[in-house]
Coordinates of C-alpha atoms in Angstrom, one line a residue:
X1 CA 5.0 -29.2 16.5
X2 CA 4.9 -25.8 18.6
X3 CA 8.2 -25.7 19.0
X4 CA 9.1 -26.7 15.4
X5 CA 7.0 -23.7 14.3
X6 CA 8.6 -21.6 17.1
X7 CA 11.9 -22.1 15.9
X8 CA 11.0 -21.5 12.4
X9 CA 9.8 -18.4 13.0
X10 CA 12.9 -17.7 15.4
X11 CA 15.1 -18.7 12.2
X12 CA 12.7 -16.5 9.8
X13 CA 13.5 -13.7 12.3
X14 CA 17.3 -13.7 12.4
X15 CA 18.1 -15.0 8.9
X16 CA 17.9 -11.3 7.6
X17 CA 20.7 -9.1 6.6
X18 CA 20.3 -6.5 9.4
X19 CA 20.3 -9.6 12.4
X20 CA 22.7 -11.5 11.2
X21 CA 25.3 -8.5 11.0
X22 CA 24.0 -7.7 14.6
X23 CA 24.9 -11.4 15.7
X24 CA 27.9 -11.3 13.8
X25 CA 28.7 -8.4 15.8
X26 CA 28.2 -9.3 19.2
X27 CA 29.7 -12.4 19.1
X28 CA 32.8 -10.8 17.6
X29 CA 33.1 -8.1 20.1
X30 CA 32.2 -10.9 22.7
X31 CA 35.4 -12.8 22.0
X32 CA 37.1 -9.7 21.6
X33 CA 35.7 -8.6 25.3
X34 CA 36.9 -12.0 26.2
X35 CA 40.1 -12.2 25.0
X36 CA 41.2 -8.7 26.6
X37 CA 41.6 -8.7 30.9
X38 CA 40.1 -6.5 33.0
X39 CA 36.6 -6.0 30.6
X40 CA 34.5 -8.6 30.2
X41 CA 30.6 -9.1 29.0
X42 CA 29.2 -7.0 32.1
X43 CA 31.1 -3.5 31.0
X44 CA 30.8 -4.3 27.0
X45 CA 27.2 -4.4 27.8
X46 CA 26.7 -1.4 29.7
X47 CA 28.6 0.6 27.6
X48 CA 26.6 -0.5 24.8
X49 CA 23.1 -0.4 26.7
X50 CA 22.6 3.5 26.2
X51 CA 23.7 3.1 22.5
X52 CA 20.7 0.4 21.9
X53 CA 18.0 3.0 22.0
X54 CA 17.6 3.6 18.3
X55 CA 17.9 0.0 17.4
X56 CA 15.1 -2.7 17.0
X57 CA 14.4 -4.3 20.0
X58 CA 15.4 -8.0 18.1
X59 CA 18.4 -6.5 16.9
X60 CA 19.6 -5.2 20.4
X61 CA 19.0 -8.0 22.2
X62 CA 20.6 -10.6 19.5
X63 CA 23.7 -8.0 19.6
X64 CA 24.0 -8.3 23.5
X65 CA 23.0 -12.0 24.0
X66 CA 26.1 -12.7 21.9
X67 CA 28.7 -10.6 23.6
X68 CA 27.6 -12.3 26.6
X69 CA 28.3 -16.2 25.3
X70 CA 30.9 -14.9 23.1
X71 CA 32.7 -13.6 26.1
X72 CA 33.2 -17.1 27.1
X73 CA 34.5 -18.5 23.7
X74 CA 37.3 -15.3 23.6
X75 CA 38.3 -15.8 27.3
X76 CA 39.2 -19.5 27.0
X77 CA 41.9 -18.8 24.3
X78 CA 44.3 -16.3 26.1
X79 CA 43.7 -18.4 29.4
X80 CA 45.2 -21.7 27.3
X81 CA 47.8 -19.7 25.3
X82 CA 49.4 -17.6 27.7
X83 CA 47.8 -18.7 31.1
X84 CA 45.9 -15.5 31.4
X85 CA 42.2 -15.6 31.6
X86 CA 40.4 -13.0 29.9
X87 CA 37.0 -13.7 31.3
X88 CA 36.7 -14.8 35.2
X89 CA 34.6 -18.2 33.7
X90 CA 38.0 -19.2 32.0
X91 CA 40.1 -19.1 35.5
X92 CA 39.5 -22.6 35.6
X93 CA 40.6 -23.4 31.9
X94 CA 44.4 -22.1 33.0
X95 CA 44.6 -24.9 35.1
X96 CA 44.8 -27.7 32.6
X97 CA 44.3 -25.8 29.4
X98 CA 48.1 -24.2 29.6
X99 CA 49.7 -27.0 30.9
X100 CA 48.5 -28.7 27.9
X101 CA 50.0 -26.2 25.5
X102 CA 53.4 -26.1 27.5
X103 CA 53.4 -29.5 26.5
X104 CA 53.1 -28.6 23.2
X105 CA 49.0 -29.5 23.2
X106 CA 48.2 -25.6 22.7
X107 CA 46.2 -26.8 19.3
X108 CA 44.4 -29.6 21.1
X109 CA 43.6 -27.6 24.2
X110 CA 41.9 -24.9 22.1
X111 CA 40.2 -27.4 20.0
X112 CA 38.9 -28.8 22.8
X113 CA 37.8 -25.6 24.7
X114 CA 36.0 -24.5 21.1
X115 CA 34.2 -28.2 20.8
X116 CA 32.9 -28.1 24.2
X117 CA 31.6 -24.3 24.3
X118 CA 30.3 -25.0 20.4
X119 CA 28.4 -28.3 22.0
X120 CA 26.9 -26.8 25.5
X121 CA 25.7 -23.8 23.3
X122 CA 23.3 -25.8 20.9
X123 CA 22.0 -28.3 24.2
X124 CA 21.3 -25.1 26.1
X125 CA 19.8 -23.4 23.5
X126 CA 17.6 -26.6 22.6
X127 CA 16.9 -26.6 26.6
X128 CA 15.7 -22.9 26.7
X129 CA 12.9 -23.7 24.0
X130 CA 12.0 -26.9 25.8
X131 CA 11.2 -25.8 29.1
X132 CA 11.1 -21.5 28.9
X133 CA 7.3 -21.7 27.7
X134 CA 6.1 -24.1 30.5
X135 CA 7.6 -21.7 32.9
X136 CA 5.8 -19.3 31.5
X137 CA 2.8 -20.7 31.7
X138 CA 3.6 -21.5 35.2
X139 CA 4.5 -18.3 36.2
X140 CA 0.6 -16.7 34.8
X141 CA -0.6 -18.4 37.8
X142 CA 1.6 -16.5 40.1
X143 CA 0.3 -13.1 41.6
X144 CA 2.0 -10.4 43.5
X145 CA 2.6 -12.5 46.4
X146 CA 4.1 -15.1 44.6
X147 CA 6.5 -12.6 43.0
X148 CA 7.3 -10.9 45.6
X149 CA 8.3 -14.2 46.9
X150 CA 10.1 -15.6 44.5
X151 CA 12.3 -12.1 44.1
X152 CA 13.0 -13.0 47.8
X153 CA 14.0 -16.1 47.0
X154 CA 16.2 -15.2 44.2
X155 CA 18.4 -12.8 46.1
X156 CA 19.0 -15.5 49.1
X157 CA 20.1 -17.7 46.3
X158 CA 22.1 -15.4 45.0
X159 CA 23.8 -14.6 48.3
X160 CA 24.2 -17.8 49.0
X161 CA 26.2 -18.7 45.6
X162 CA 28.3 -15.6 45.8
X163 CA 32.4 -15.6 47.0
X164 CA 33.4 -14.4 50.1
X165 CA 32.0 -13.3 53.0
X166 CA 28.1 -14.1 53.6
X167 CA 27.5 -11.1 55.9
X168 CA 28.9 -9.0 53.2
X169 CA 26.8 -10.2 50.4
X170 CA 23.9 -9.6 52.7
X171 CA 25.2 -6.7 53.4
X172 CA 24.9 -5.7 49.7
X173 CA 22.1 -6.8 48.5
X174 CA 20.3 -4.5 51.5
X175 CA 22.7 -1.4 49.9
X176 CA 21.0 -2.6 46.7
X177 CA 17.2 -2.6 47.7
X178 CA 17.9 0.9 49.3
X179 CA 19.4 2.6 46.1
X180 CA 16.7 0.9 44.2
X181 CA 14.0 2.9 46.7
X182 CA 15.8 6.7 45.3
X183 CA 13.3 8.5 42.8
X184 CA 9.6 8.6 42.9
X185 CA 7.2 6.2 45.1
X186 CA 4.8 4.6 41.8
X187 CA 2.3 4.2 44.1
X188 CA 1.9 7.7 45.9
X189 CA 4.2 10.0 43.4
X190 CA 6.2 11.3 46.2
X191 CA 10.4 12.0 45.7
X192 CA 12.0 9.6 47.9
X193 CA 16.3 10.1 49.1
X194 CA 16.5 12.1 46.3
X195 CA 17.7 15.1 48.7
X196 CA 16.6 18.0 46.3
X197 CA 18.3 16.6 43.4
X198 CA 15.9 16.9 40.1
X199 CA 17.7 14.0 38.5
X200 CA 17.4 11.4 40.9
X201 CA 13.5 11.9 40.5
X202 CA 13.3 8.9 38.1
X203 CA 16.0 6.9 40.7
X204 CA 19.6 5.8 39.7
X205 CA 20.3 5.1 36.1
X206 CA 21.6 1.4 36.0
X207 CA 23.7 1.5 33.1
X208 CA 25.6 4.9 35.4
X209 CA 25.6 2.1 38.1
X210 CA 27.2 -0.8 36.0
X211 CA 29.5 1.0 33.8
X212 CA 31.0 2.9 37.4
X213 CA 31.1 -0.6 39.7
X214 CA 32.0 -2.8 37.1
X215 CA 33.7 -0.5 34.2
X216 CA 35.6 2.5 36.1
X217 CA 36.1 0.0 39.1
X218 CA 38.0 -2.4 37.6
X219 CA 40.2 -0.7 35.4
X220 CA 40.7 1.6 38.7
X221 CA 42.0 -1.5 40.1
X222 CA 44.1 -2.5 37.4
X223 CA 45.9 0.9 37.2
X224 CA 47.4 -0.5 40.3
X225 CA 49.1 -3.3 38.8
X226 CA 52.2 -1.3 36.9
X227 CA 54.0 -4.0 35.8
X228 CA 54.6 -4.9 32.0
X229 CA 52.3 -7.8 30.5
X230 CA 55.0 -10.0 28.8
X231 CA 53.4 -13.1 27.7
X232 CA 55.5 -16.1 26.1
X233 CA 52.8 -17.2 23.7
X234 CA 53.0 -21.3 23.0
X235 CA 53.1 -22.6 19.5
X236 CA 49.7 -23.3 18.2
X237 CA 50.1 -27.1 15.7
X238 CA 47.4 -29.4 15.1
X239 CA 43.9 -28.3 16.0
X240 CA 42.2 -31.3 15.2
X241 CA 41.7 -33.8 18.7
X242 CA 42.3 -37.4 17.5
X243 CA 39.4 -40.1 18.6
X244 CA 41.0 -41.2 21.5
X245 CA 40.7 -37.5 22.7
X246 CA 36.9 -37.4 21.7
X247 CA 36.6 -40.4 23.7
X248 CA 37.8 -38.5 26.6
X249 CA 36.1 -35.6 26.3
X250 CA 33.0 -36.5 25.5
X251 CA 31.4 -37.7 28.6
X252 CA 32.8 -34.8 30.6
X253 CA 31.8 -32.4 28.0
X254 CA 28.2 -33.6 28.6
X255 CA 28.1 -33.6 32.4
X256 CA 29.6 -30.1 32.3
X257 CA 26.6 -29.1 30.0
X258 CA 23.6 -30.2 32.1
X259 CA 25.5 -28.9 35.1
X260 CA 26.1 -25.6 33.5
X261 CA 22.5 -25.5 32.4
X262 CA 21.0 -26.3 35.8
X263 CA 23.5 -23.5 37.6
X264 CA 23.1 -21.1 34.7
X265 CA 18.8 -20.7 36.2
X266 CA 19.9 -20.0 39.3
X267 CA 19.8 -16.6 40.7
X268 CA 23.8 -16.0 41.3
X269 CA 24.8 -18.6 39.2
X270 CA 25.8 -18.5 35.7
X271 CA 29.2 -19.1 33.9
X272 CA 31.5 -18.8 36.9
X273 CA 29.9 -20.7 39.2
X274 CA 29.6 -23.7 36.3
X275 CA 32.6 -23.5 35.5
X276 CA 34.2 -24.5 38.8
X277 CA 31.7 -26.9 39.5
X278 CA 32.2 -28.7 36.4
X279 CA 35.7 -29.0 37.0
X280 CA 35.5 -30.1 40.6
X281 CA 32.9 -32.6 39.5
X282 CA 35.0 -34.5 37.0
X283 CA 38.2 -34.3 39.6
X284 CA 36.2 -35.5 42.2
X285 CA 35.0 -38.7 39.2
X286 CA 38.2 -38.9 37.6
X287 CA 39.9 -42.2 37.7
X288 CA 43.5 -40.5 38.0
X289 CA 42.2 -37.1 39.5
X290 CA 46.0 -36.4 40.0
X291 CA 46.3 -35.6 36.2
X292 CA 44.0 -32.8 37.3
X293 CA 46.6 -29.4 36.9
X294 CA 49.4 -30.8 34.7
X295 CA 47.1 -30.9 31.5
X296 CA 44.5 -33.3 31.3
X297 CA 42.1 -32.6 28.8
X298 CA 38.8 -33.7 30.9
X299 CA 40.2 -30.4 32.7
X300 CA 39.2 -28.2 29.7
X301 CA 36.4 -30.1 28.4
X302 CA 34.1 -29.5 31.0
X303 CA 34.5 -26.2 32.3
X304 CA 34.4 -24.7 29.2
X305 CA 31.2 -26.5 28.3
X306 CA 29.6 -25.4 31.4
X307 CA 30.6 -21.9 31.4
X308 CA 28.7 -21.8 27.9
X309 CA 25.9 -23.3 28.9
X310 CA 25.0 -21.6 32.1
X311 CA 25.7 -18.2 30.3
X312 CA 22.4 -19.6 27.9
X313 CA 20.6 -21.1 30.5
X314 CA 20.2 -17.8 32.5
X315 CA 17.8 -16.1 29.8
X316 CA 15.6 -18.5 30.8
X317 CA 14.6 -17.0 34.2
X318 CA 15.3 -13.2 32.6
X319 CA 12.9 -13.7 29.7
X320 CA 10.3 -16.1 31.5
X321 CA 9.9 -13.9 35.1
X322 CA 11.5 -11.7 34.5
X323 CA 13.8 -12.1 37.1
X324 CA 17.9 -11.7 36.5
X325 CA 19.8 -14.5 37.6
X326 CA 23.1 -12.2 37.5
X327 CA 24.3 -8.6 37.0
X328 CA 24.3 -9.2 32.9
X329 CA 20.9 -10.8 32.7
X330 CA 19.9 -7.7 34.7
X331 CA 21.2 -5.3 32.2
X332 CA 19.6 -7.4 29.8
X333 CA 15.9 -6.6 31.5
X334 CA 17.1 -3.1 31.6
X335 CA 17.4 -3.3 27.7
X336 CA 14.0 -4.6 27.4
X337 CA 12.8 -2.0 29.6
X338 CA 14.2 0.6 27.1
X339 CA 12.7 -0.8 24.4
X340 CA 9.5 -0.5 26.2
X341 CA 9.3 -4.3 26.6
X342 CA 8.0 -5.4 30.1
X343 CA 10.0 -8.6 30.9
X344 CA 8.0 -11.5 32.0
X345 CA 5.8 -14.5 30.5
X346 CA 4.1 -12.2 28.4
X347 CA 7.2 -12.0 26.4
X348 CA 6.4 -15.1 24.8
X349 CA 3.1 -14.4 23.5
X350 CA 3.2 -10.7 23.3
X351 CA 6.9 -10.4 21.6
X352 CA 7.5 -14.2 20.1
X353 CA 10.0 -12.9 17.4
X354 CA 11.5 -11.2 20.0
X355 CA 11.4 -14.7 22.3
X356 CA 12.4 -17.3 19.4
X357 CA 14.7 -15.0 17.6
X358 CA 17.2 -14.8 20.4
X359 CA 17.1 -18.6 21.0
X360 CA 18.1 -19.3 17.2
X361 CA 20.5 -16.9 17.0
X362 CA 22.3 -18.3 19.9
X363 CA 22.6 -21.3 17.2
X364 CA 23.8 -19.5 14.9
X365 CA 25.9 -17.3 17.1
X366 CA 27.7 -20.2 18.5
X367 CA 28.1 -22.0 14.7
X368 CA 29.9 -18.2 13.7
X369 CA 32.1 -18.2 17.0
X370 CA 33.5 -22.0 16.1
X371 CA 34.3 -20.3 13.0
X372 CA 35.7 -17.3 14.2
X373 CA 37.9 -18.2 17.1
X374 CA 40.4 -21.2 15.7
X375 CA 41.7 -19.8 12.3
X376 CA 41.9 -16.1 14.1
X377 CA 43.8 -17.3 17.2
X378 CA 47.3 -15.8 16.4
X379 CA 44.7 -12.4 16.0
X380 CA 43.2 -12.9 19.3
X381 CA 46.8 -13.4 21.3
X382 CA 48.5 -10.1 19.5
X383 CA 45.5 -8.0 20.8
X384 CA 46.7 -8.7 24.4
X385 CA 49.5 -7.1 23.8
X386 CA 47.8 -3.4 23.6
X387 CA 49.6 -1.2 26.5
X388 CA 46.8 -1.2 28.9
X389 CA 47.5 2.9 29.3
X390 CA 45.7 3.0 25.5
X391 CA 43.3 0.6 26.3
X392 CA 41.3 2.1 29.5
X393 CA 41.0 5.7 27.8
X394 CA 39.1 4.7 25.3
X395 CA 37.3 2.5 27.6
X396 CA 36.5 5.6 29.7
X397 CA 35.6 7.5 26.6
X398 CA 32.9 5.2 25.2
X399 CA 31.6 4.7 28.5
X400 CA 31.2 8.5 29.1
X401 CA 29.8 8.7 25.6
X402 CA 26.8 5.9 26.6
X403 CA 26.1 7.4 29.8
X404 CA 25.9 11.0 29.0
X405 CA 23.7 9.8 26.0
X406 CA 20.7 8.2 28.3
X407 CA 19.4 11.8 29.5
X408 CA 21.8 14.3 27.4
X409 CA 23.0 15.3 31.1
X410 CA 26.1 15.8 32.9
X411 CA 25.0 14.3 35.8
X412 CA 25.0 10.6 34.7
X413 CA 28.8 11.1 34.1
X414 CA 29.4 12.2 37.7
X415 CA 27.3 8.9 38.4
X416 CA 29.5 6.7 37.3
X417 CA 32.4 8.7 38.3
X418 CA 31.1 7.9 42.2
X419 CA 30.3 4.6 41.3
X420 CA 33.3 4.1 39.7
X421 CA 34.9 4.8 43.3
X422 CA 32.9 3.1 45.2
X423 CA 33.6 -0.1 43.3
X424 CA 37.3 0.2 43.8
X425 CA 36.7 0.5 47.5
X426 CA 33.8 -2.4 47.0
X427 CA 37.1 -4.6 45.8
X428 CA 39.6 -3.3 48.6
X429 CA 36.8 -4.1 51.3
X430 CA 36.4 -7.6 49.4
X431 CA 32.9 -7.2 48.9
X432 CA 31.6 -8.5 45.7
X433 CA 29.4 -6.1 43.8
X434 CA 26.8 -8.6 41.9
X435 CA 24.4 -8.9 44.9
X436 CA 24.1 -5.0 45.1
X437 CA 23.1 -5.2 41.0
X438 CA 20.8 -7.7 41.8
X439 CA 19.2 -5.8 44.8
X440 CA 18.9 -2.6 43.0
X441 CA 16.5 -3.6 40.0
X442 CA 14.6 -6.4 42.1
X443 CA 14.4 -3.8 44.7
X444 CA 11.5 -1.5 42.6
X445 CA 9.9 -4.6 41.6
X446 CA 9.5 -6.4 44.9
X447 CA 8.1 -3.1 46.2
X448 CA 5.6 -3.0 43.4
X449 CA 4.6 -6.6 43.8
X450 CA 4.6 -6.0 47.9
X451 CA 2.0 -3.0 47.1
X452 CA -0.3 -4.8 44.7
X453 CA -0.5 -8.0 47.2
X454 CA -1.1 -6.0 50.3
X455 CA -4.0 -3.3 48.8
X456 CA -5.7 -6.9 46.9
X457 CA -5.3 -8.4 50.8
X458 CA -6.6 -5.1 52.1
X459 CA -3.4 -4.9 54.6
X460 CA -3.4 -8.3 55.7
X461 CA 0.5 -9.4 55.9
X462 CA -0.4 -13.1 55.8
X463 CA -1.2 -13.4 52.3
X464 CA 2.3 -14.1 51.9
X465 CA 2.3 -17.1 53.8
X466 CA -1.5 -18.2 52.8
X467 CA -0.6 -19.1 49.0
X468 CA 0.7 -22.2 48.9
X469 CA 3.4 -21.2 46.1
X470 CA 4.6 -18.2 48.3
X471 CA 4.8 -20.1 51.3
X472 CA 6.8 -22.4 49.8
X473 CA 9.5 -19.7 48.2
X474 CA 9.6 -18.1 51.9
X475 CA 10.9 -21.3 53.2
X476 CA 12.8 -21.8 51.2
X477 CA 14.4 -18.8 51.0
X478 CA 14.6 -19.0 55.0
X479 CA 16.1 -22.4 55.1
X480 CA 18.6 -21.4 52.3
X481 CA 19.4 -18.5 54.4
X482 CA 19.4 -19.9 57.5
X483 CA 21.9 -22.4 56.2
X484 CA 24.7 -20.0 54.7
X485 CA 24.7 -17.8 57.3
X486 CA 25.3 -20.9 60.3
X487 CA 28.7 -21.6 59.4
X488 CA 29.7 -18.5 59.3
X489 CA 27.8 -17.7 63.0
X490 CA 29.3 -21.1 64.5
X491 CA 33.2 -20.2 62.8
X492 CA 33.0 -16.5 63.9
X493 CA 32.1 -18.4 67.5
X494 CA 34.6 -20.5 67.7
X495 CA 37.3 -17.7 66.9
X496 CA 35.7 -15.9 69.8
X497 CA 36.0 -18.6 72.0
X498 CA 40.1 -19.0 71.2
X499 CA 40.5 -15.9 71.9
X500 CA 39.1 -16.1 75.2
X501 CA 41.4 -18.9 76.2

């Protein structure tokens, strides 16, 4: 019955002029974000972050919890169309998804992608009211320890789910904890690396960081590529699926969702990471996994559900612990922290509109992208077509704006001008970013919890390792550690040992 009443007053919340506009237009601008390479959810929402200030804290949050799943819906349709994911989560959906509509299938494909991301959306979203206010609960037991802990845990996992190079992701997420250490020490209110510089008293502004790495970065990187984007779009018939098809996508469409939930919790997990698993889950099942690439439908089924799903599943960590389980969810606790909103369990009790309104409007959210995205398809493809020389200016502009709005101050331009550098020479060097983002806000938090647990233990290091739950996060942490970084030790041996001979 709690969670009957919960949800009502999550509906009572949202069903209101002013939150359904927001939902309307976050999901809108999320497909839009989607649809259009080179953003994606990440910038949208740090461009938007500094612009959430005046808004109600339900309203903001509504607005950027559905660019982030909308993102997902958008990306799929380019990726079947025209083979050209706009979102990284809809790689995967290129593989099967255009095949399909060179075989005339287009319809079918993006029936199929809408079904499956409409489907995961309501399970996860049924999911995140299930088991968010047990971990809740759970997590009032924890103390400093624990969460210093279980932050240590949650950037090993996320180093060990990230692409690439494990010594690099290491390598930034330390980069992260020591940017997160600039500013002012809570505990003893002395400046810390801020070498003189009055606005790096409060520490880095996140949004400067996200909008530079991740905004300026990219489309940095994308000035490279000077080629014309000529697409041959594929004709769009049916887009009803026949029963045979929901046959076929049925069962796929459900393991993809409980796999994109579970992966979505994960710290480094989420969309992308769901999305390739799905899809090397049912190739791996498949009775005919050589269909696999030239357009079977089991192909866009799943992956599309999972990407939706674990782009849900990972508010449940962010509005439970408070504890980001990617860069977005991380902006997302930076948008709480604007509103004055401490994330953690409290949220649930202290803030329940705020809790229960985002979970229904992520029903409602999804019900208004199934709507959206079919009939405005032929919409969706002609806006790929904007020259990409208007399109990054005005990206630049906004971004500027958002920035320089935080503090009224120059210097969060420069900001995410050097950050914007840095994150081109982050790609170059083929280090991924999202382990620095995660570092950078944990990094102030673990500190705090480190401080609290060591002055309650008077000094004594072991109270780390003599609470049970803490002891158990270290290990695992260590083991999950200790086995990412082996492989990597034993190859980097074996290359030395060739070379030798």
């Amino acid at each position: 019955m709690d969670l009957i009443n919960n949800l009502g007053l999550g509906f009572a919340t949202v069903l209101t002029p002013e939150n359904l506009m927001f939902s309307f237009f976050g999901v809108l601008l999320g497909t839009l974000i989607g649809v259009l390479p080179g953003l994606g959810p990440l910038v949208a929402i740090a461009v938007l972050l500094p612009f959430t200030f005046g808004l109600d804290p339900v309203s903001s949050m509504i607005m950027l919890a559905g660019i982030f799943y909308g993102a997902q819906y958008g990306g799929s349709t380019t990726a079947i169309l025209i083979n050209l994911p706009g979102e990284a989560s809809s790689i995967v959906t290129t593989l099967d998804g255009h095949q399909m509509a060179k075989r005339g299938m287009a319809g079918k494909a993006l029936a199929t992608a809408a079904i499956g991301s409409f489907f995961a959306g309501c399970v996860a979203t049924i999911l995140i009211g299930v088991f968010a206010p047990p971990l809740a609960a759970l997590a009032f037991r924890f103390g400093p320890a624990e969460y210093f802990s279980l932050m240590v845990c949650g950037l090993v996992v996320s180093v060990a789910l990230s692409n690439g190079s494990v010594l690099k992701a290491v390598g930034m997420m330390v980069l992260g904890l020591i940017l997160g250490l600039v500013g002012t020490d809570v505990q003893y209110g002395v400046h810390r690396f801020t070498f003189g510089v009055s606005e790096l008293s409060d520490g880095m502004s996140v949004a400067a960081m996200a909008m530079g790495i991740f905004g300026l970065g990219e489309i940095i990187r994308n000035l490279e590529n000077t080629g014309e984007r000529r697409f041959s779009v594929s004709k769009i018939t049916s887009l009803m699926p026949t029963r045979e098809d929901m046959k076929q996508i049925f069962a796929p469409m459900v393991r993809g969702t409980f796999l994109g939930s579970f992966l979505g919790v994960l710290p480094g997990g989420g969309a992308l990471l769901a999305s390739f698993s799905a899809y090397a889950l049912e190739k791996k099942i498949a009775r005919n996994p050589e269909e696999f690439g030239a357009g079977a439908i089991q192909g866009v089924a799943a992956p599309e559900a999972a990407n939706n799903a674990g782009a849900q599943t990972s508010f449940i960590p962010m509005l439970t612990l408070g504890i980001p389980s990617n860069p977005v969810m991380a902006l997302m606790i930076s948008a709480l922290i604007i509103q004055g909103i401490e994330p953690g369990p409290a949220v649930i009790n202290d803030h329940p509109e705020l809790f229960w309104g985002i979970i229904a409007s992520m029903w409602i959210g999804n019900l208004m992208l199934l709507v959206l995205n079919l009939p405005l398809v032929g919409l969706w493809v002609k806006l790929v077509s904007i020259p990409y020389k208007v399109l990054f200016p005005i990206v630049i502009v906004f971004a500027c704006i958002g920035v320089f709005s935080i503090n009224n101050t120059p210097f969060a331009i420069f900001t995410m001008a050097g950050f914007g550098v840095f994150g081109y020479v982050l790609r170059k060097l083929e280090c991924e970013p999202a382990p620095m983002i995660l570092g950078f806000i944990l990094g102030p938090m673990m500190e705090g919890h480190m401080q609290r647990a060591l002055l309650i233990s008077r000094g004594d290091v072991s109270v780390f390792v003599r609470e049970p739950i803490s002891a158990t996060l270290l290990v695992v942490a260590a083991v999950t550690l200790l086995i990412t970084i082996l492989p990597t030790v034993r190859k980097t041996r074996e290359v030395a040992l060739v070379d030798d001979e």
